[in-house]
PDB file of C-alpha atoms in Angstrom:
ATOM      1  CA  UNK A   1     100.505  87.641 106.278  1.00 98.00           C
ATOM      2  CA  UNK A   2     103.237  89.386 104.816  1.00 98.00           C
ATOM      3  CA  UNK A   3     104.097  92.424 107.551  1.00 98.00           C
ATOM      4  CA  UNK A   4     106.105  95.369 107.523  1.00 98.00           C
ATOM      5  CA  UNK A   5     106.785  98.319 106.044  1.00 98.00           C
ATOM      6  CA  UNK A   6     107.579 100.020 102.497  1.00 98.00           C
ATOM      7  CA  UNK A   7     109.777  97.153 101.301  1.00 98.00           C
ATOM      8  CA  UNK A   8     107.119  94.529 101.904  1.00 98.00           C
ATOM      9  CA  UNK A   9     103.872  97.290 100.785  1.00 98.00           C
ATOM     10  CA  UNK A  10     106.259  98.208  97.005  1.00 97.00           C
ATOM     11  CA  UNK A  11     105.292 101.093  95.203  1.00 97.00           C
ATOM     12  CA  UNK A  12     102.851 101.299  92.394  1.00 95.00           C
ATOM     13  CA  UNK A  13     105.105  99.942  89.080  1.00 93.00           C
ATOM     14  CA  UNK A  14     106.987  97.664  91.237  1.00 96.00           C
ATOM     15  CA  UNK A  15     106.029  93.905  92.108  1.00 96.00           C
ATOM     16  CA  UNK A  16     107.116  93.925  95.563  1.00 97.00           C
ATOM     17  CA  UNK A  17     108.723  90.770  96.833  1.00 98.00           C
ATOM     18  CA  UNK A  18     105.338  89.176  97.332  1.00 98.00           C
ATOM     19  CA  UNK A  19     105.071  88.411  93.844  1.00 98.00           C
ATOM     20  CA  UNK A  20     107.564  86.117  93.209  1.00 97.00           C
ATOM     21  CA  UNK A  21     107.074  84.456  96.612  1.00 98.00           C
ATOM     22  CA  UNK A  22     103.299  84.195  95.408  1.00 98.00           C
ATOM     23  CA  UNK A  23     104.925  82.332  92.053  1.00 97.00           C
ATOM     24  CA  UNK A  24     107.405  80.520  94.261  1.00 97.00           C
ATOM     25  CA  UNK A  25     105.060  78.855  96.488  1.00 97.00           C
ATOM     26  CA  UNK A  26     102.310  77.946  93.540  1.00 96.00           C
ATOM     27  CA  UNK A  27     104.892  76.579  91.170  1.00 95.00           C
ATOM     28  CA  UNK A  28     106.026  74.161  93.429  1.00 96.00           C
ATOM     29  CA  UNK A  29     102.791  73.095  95.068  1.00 95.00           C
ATOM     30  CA  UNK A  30     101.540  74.923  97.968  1.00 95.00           C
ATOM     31  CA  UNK A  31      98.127  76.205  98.111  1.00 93.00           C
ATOM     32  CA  UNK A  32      98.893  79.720  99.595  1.00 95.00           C
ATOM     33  CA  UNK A  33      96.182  82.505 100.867  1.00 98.00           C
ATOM     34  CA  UNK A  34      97.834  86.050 101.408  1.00 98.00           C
ATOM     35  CA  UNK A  35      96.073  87.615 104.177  1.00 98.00           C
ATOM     36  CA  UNK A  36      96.252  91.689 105.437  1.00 98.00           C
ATOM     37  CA  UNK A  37      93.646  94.453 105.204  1.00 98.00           C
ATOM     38  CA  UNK A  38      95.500  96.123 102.199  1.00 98.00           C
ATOM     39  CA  UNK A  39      95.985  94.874  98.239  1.00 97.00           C
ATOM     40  CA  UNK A  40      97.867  97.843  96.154  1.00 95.00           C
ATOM     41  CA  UNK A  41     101.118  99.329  96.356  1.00 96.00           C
ATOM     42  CA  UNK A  42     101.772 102.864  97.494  1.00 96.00           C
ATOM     43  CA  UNK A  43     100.312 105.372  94.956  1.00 95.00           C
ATOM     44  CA  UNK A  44      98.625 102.176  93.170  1.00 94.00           C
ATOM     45  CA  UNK A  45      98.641  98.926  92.031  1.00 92.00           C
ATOM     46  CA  UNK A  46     102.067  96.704  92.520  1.00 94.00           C
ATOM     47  CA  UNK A  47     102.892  95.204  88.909  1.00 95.00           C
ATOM     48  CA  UNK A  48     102.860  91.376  89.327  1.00 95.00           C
ATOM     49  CA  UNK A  49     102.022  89.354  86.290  1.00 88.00           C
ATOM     50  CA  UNK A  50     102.051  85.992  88.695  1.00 89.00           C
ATOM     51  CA  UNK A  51      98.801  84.046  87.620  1.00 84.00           C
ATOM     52  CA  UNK A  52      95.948  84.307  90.151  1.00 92.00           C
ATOM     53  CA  UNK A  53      98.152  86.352  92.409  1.00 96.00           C
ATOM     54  CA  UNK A  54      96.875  87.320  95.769  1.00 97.00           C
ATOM     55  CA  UNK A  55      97.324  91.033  96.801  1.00 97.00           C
ATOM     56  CA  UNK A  56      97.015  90.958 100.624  1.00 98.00           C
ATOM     57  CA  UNK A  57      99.336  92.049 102.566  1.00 98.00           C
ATOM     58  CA  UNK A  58      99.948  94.422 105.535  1.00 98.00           C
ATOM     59  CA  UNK A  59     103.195  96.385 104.315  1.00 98.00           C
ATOM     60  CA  UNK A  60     102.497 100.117 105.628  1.00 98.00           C
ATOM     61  CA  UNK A  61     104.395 102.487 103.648  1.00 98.00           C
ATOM     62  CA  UNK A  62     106.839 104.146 106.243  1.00 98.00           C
ATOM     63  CA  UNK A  63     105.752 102.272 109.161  1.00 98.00           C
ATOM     64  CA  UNK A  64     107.904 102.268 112.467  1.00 98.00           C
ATOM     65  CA  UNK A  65     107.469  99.139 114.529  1.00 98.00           C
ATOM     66  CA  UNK A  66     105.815 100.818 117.691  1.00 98.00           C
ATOM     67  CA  UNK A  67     102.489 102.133 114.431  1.00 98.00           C
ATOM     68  CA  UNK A  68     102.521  98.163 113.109  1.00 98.00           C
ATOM     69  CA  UNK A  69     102.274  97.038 117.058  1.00 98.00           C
ATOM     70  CA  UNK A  70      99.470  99.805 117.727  1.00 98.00           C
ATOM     71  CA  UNK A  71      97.469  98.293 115.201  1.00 98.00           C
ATOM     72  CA  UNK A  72      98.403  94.320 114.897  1.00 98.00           C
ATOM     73  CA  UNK A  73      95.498  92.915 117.409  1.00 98.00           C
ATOM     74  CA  UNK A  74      93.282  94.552 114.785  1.00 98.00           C
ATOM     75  CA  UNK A  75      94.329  93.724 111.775  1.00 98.00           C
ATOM     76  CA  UNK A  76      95.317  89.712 112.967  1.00 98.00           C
ATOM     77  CA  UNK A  77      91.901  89.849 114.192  1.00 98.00           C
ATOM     78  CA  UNK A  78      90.089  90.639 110.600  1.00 98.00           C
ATOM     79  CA  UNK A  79      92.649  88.500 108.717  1.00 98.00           C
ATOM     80  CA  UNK A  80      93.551  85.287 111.086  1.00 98.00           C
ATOM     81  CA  UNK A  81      97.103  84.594 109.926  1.00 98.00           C
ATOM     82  CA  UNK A  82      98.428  81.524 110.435  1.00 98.00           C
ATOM     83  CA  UNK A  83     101.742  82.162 109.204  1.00 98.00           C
ATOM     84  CA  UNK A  84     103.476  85.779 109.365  1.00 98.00           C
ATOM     85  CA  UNK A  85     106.808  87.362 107.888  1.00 99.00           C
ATOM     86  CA  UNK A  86     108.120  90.028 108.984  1.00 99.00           C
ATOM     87  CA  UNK A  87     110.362  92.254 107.827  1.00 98.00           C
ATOM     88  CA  UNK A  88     110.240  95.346 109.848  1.00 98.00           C
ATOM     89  CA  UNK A  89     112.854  98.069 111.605  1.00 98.00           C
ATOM     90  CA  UNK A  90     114.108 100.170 108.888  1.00 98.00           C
ATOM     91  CA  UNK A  91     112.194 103.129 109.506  1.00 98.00           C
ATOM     92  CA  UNK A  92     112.951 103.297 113.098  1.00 98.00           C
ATOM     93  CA  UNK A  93     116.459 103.009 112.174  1.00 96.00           C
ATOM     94  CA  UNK A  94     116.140 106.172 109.714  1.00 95.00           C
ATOM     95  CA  UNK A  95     114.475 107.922 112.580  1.00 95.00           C
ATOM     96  CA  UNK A  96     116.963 106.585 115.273  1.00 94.00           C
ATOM     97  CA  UNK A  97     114.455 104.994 117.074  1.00 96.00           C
ATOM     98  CA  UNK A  98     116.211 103.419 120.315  1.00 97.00           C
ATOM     99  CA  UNK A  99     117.246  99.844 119.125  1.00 98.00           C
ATOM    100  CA  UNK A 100     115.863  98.591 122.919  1.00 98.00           C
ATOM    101  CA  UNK A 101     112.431 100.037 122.069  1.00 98.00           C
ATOM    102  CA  UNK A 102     112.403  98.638 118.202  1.00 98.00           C
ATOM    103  CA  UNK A 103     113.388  95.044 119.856  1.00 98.00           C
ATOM    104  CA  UNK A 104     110.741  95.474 122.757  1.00 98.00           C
ATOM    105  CA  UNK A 105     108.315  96.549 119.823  1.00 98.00           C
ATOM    106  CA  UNK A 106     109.212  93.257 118.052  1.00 98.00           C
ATOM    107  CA  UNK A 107     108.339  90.847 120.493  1.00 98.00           C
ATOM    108  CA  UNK A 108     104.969  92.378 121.544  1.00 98.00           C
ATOM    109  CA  UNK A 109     103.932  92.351 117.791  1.00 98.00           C
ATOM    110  CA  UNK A 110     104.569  88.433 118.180  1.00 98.00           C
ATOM    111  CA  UNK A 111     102.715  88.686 121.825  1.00 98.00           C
ATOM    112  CA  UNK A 112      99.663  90.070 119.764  1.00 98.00           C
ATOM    113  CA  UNK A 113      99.785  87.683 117.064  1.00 98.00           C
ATOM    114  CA  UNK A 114      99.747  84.512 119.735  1.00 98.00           C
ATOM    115  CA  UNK A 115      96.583  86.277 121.288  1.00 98.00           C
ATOM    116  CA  UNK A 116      94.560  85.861 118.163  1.00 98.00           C
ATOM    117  CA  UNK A 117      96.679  82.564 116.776  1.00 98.00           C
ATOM    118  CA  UNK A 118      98.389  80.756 119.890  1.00 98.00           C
ATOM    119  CA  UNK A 119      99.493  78.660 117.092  1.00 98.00           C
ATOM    120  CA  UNK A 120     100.998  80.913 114.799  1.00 98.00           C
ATOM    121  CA  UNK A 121     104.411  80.549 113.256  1.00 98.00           C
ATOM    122  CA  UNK A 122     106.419  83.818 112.715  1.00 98.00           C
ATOM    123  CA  UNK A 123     109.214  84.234 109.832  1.00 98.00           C
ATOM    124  CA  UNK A 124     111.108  87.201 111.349  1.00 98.00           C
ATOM    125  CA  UNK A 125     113.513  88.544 109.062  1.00 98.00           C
ATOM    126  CA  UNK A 126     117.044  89.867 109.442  1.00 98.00           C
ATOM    127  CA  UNK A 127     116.592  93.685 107.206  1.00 98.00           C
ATOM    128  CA  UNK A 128     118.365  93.876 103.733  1.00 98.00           C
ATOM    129  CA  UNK A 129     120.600  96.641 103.458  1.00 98.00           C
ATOM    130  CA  UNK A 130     120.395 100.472 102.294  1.00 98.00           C
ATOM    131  CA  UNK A 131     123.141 102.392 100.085  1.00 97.00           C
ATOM    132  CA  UNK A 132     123.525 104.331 103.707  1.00 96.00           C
ATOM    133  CA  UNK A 133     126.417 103.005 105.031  1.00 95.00           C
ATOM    134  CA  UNK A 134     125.433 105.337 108.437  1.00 95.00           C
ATOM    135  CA  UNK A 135     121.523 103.267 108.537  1.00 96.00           C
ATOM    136  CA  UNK A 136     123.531 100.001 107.756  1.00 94.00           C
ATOM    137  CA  UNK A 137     125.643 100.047 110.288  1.00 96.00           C
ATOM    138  CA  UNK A 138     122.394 100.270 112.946  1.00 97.00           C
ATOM    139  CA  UNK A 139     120.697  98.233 110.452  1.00 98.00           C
ATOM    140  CA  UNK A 140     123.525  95.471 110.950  1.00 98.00           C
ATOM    141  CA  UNK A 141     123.686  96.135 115.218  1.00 98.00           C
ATOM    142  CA  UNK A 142     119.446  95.543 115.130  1.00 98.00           C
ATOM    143  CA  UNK A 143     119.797  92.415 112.842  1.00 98.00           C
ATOM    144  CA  UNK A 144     122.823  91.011 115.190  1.00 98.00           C
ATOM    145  CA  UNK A 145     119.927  90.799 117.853  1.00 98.00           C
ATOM    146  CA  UNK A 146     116.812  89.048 115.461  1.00 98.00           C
ATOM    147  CA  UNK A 147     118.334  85.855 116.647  1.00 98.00           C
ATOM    148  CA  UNK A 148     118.433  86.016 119.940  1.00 98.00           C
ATOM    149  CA  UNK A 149     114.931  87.451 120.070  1.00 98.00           C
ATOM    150  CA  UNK A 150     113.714  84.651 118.097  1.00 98.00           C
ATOM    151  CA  UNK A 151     115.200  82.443 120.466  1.00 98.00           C
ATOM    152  CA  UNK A 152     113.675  84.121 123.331  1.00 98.00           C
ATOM    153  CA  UNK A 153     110.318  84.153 122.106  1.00 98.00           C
ATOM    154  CA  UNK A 154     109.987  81.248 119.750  1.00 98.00           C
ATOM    155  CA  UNK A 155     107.787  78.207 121.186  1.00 98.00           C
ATOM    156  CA  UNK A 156     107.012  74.727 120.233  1.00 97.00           C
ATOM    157  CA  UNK A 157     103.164  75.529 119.926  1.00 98.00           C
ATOM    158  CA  UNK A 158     104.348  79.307 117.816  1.00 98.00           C
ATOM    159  CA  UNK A 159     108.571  78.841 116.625  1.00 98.00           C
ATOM    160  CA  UNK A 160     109.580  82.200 115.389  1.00 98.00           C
ATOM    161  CA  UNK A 161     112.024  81.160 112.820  1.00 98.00           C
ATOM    162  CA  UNK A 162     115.085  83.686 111.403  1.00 98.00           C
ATOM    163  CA  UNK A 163     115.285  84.289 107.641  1.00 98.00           C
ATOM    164  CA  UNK A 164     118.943  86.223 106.914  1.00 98.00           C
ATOM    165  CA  UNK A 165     117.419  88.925 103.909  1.00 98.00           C
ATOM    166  CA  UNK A 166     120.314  90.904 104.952  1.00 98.00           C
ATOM    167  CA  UNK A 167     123.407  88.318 103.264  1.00 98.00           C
ATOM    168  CA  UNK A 168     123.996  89.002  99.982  1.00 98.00           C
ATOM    169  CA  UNK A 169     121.426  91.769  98.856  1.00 98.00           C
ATOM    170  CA  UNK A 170     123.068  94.487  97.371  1.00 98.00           C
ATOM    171  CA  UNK A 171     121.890  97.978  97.580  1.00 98.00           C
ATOM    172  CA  UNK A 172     123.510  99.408  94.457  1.00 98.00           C
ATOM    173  CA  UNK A 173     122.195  96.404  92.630  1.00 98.00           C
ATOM    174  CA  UNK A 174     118.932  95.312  94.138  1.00 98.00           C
ATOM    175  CA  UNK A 175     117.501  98.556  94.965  1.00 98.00           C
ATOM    176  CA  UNK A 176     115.861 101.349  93.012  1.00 98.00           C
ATOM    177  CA  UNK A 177     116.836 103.837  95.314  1.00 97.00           C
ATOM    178  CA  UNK A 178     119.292 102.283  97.867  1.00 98.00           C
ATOM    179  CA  UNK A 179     116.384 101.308  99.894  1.00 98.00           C
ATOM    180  CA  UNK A 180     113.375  99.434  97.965  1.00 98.00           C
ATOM    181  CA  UNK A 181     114.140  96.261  96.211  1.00 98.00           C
ATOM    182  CA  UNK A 182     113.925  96.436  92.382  1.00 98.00           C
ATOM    183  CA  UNK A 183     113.050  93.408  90.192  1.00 97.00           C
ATOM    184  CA  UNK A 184     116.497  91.794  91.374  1.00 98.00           C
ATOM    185  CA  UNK A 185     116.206  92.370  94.942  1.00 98.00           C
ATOM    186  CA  UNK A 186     112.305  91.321  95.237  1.00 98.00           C
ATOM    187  CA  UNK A 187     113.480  87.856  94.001  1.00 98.00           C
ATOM    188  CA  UNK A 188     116.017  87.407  96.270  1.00 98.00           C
ATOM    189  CA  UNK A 189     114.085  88.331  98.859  1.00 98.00           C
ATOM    190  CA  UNK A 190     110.972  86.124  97.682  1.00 98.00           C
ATOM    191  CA  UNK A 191     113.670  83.125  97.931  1.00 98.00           C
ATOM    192  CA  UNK A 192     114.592  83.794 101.244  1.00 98.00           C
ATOM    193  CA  UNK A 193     111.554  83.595 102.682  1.00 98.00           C
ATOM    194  CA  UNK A 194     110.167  80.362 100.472  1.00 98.00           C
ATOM    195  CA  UNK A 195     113.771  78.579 101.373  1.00 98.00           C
ATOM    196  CA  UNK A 196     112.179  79.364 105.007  1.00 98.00           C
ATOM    197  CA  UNK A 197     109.177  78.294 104.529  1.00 98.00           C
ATOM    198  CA  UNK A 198     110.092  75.346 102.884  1.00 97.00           C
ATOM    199  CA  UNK A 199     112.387  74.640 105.549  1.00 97.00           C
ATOM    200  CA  UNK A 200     110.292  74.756 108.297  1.00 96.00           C
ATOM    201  CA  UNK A 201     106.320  73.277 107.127  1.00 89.00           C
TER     202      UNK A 201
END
């Protein structure tokens, strides 16, 4: 289950990150089922020429982490994930959501993900940058604490594993508007996450 916001949703005419994790993981072997309740972009259809690629997802389009918590149980419940990334926290910090309250949210998102899956392992993602240098500065204070919070909460039975998107990604040059990833930043990020999940099945 990919899970988040915008950045993991894409807009219609942009691949979104999923795509070339979707090529990633096929290319090299894995038999991969995307899971979430929704399958386009915002406004329409993400581009994605990957063969066979599987839309699912559940990236909500300016999400905050306390609307994803209020309605995880439900969609883990429809979709059964066995596997979840997350990258999620960027709205709150453009609303200056309390960091304390976007942590808290964090960890009872993975609290509601054990109570469908006990077993399920969590890829929680350190957030890529924005051409605010004001967001990523919070941005950079919130990601400081991932760790940690992975630590706290990850289990033998359900690890919660940290996946840095947040070194090397360049707003100027992997964003289409200082925030969304463009062709350049979606592969990063796709490679991040299949180094992680490489890594750790």
């Amino acid at each position: 289950m990919p899970l988040g916001d915008s950045i993991t949703q894409g807009a219609a005419g942009h691949a979104s990150y999923r795509c070339q994790l979707w090529r990633k993981l096929i290319s090299n072997g894995y038999r991969a089922d995307f899971v979430g309740t929704l399958s386009t972009g915002y406004l329409g259809e993400n581009t994605c020429s990957a063969r066979w690629f599987d839309r699912d997802h559940e990236g909500h389009w300016s999400y905050r982490a306390e609307q994803v918590l209020a309605n995880i149980s439900n969609w883990a419940a429809s979709t059964q994930p066995d596997l979840v990334l997350i990258h999620l926290g960027t709205n709150d910090t453009y609303h200056d959501q309390p960091e304390d309250s976007t942590v808290l949210e964090l960890e009872q998102i993975i609290d509601r993900l054990r109570v469908v899956n006990p077993r399920v392992k969590v890829f929680l993602a350190q957030l890529t940058p924005t051409s605010s240098a004001i967001a990523s500065l919070k941005l950079q204070s919130l990601n400081q604490r991932i760790p940690l919070l992975a630590e706290a909460k990850s289990t033998e039975e359900s690890p919660v594993y940290v996946v840095d998107q947040w070194t090397g990604f360049v707003p100027s040059t992997d964003t289409y508007d200082g925030v969304h990833p463009n062709s350049l930043g979606e592969e990063k990020m796709a490679e991040r996450w299949y180094q992680a999940i490489r890594d750790h099945l």
